[in-house]
Coordinates of C-alpha atoms in Angstrom, one line a residue:
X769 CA -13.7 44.1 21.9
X770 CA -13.9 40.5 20.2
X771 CA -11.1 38.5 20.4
X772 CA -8.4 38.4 17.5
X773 CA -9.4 36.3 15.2
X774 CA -7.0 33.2 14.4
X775 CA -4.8 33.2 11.5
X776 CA -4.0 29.3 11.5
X777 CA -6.0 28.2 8.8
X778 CA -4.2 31.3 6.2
X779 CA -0.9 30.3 7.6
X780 CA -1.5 26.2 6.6
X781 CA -2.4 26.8 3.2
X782 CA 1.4 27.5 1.6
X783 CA 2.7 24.1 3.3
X784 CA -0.1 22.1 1.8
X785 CA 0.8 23.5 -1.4
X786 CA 4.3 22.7 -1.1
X787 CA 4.3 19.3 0.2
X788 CA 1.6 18.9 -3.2
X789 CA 3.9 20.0 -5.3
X790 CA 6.9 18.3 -3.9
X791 CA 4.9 15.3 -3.7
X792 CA 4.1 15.5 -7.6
X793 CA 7.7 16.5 -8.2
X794 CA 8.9 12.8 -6.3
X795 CA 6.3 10.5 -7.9
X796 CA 7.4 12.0 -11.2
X797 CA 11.1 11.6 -11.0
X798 CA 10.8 8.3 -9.0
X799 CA 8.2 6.6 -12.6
X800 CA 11.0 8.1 -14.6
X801 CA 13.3 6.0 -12.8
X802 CA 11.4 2.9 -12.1
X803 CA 10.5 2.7 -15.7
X804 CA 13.8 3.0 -16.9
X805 CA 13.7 6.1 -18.5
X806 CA 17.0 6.8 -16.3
X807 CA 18.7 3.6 -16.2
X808 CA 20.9 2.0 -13.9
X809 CA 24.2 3.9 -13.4
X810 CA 22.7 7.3 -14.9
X811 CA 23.6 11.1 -13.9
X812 CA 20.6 13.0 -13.4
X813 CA 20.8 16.4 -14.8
X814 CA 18.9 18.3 -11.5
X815 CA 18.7 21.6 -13.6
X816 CA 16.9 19.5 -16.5
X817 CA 14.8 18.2 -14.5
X818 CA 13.8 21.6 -13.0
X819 CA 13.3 23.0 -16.5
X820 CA 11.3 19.8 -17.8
X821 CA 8.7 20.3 -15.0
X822 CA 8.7 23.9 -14.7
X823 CA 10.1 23.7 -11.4
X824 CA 12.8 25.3 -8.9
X825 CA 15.6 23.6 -7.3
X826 CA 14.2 23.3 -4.0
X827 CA 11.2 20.4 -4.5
X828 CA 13.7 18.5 -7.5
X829 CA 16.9 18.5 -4.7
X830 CA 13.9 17.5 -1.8
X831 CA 13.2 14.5 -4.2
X832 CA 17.1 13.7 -4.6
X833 CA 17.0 13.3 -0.9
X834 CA 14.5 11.1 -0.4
X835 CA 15.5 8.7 -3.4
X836 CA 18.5 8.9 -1.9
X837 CA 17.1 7.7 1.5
X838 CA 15.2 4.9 -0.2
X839 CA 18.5 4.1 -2.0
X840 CA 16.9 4.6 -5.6
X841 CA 19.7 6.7 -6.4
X842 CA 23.4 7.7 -5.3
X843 CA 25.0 11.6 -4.7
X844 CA 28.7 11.2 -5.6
X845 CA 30.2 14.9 -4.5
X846 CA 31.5 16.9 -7.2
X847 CA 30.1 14.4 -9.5
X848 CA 26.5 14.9 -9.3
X849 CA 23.8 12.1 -8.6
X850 CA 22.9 8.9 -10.3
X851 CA 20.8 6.4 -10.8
X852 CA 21.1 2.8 -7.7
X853 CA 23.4 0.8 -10.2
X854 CA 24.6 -2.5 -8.1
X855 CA 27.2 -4.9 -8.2
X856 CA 27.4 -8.4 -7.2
X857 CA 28.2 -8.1 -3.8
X858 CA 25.8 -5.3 -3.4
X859 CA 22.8 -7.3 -5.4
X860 CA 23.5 -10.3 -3.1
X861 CA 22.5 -8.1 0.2
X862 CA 20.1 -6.5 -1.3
X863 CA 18.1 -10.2 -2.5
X864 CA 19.5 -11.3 1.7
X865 CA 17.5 -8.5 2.8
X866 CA 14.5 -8.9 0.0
X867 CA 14.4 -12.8 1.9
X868 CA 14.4 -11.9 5.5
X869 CA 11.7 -9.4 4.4
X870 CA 9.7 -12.1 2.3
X871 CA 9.9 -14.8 4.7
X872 CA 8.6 -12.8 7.6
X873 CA 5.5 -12.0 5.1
X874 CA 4.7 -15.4 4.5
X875 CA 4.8 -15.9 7.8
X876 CA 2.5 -13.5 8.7
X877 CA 0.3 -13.7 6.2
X878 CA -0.2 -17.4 6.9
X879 CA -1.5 -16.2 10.3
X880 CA -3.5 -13.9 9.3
X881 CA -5.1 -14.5 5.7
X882 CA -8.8 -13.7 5.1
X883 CA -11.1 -15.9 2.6
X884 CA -11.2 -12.8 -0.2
X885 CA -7.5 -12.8 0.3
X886 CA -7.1 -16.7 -0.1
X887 CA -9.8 -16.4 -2.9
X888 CA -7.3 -13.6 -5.2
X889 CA -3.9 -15.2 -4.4
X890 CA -5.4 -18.5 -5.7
X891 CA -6.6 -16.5 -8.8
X892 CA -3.5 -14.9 -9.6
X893 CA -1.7 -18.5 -8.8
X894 CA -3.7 -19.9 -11.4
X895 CA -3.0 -16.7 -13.6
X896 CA 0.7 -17.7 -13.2
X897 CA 0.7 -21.4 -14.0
X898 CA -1.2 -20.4 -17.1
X899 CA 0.9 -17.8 -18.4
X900 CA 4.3 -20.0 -17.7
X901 CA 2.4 -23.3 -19.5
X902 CA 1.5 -21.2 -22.4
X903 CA 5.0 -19.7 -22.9
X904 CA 4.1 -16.2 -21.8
X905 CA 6.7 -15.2 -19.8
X906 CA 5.8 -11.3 -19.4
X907 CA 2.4 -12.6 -18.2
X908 CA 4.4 -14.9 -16.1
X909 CA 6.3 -12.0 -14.7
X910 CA 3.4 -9.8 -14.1
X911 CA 1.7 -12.4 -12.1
X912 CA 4.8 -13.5 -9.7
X913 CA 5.2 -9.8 -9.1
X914 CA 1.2 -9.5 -8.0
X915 CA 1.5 -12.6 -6.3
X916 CA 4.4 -11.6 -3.5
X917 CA 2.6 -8.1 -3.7
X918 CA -0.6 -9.9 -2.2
X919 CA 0.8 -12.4 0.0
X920 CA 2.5 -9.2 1.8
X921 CA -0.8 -7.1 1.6
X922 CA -2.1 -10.4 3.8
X923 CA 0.9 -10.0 6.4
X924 CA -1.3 -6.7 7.1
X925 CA 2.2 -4.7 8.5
X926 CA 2.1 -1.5 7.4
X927 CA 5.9 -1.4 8.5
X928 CA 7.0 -4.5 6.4
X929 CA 5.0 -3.0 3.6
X930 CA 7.0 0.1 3.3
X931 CA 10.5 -1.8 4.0
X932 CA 9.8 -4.6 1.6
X933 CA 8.2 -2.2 -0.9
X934 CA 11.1 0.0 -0.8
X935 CA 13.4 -3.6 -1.8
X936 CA 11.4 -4.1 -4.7
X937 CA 11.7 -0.2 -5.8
X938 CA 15.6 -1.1 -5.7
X939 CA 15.1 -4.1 -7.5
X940 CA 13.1 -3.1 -10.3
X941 CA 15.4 -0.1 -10.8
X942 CA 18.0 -2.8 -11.6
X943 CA 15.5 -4.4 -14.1
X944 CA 15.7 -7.7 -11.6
X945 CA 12.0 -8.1 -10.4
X946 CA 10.5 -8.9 -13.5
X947 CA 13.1 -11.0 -14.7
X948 CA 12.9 -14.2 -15.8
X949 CA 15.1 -17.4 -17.1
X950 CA 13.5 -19.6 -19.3
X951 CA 15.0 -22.9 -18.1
X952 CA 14.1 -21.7 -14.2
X953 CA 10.4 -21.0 -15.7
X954 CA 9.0 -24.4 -14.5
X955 CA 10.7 -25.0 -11.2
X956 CA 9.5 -21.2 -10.3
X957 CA 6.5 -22.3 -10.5
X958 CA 6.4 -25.3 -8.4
X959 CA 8.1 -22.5 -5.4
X960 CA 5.4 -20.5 -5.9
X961 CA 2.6 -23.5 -5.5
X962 CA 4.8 -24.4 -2.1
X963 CA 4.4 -21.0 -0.7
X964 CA 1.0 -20.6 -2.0
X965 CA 0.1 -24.3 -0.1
X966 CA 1.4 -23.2 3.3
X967 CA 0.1 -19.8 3.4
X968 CA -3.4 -21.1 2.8
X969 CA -2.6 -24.0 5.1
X970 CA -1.6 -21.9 7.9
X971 CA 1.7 -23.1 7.9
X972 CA 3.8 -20.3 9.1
X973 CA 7.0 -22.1 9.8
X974 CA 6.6 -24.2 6.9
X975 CA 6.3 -21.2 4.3
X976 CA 8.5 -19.0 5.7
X977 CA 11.7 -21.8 5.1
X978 CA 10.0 -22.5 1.3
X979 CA 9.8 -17.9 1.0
X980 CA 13.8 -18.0 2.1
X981 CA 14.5 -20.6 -0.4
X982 CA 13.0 -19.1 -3.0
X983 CA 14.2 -15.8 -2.7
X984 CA 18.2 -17.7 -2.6
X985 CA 16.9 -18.9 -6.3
X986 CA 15.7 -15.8 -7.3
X987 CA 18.8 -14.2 -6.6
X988 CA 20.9 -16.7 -8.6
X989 CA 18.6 -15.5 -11.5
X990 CA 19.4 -12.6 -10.8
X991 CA 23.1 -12.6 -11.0
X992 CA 22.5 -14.9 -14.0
X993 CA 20.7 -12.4 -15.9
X994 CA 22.9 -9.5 -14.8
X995 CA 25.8 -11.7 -16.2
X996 CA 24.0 -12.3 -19.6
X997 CA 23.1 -8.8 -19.6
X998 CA 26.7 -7.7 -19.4
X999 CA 28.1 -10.2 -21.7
X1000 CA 25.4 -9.1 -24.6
X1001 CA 26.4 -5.1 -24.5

């Protein structure tokens, strides 16, 4: 008699398909969110969102959770759960943590940057000196946010990666990553050149003290612009 034949492969098919469409149902709500679609401080209607993607409970409340986890967005009982929607206090750990996280990516990516890597940070350097010279200040934005997001792909830590991009998440939820202040526009800039200088200098020391300074302006900015923000509703 031939052995039983092996029902492994049958058995793995429903979990695949689950964790695919759990998977869509999370990158789905989490664009919503990023992009402001559900701003800061917003209730999520759960049964909504289950009847805008043709959905059950199940994947929308496994999403919930791990927003939750990444701190994207909060579960008040009884109340229902809502979009990350910081204060002060809670903004200033939040850029603290974004610094340590920065500063140790400098760092490493001092050590460890590759000519290609050099050649594209010095690219979208350039990109960002132009774009603040000629007064384009979302250009300007887009390039300071591609030019931390390559210095940390040159730290090459897959660990910082996920804990740093899981910062910016919270930050861009609160519309802070992209920000900008005019009058902070040119001395930006010069930070930038700094940190750019030491990393392709090899500096490591040097650029992780000029990534910790920056990161204490940024978050000045940042409580500046939330303060504008508030005072303009």
């Amino acid at each position: 008699m031939s052995p039983a034949r092996s029902s492994t492969p049958r058995a793995s098919i429903a979990p695949l398909l689950h964790e695919s469409l759990g998977e869509r149902v999370y990158r789905t709500v989490r664009d919503l969110i990023l992009s402001q679609v559900f701003p800061p401080g917003s209730k999520l209607n759960v049964e909504q969102i289950c009847r805008d993607l043709g959905v059950s409970r199940t994947p929308v409340w496994d999403t919930m959770r791990r927003l939750e986890s990444e701190g994207l967005v909060d579960t008040v009982p009884r109340h229902g759960v809502f979009v990350l929607n910081y204060g002060a206090d809670q903004i200033r750990d939040l850029f603290a943590v974004r610094g340590a996280l920065e500063a140790l990516a400098v760092r490493q990516a001092a050590r460890n940057l590759e000519p290609d890597e050099r050649a594209g940070l010095e690219a979208t350097m350039k990109e960002l000196e132009g774009a603040a010279g000629a007064g384009e200040m979302e250009q300007y934005s887009r390039a300071a946010i591609e030019f931390h997001d390559r210095v940390l792909a040159a730290a090459k830590n897959q660990v910082l990666s996920r804990l740093l991009e899981n910062v910016y998440a919270q930050i861009l939820v609160l519309r802070l990553r992209s920000l900008y202040l005019p009058e902070r526009v040119e001395s930006s800039v010069a930070e930038h050149r700094e940190i750019f200088e030491a990393v392709r200098a090899g500096d490591a020391e040097r650029g992780e003290r000029l990534a910790r300074a920056h990161a204490d302006h940024v978050l000045q900015d940042g409580l500046e612009f939330t303060r504008r923000s508030e005072e303009s509703r």
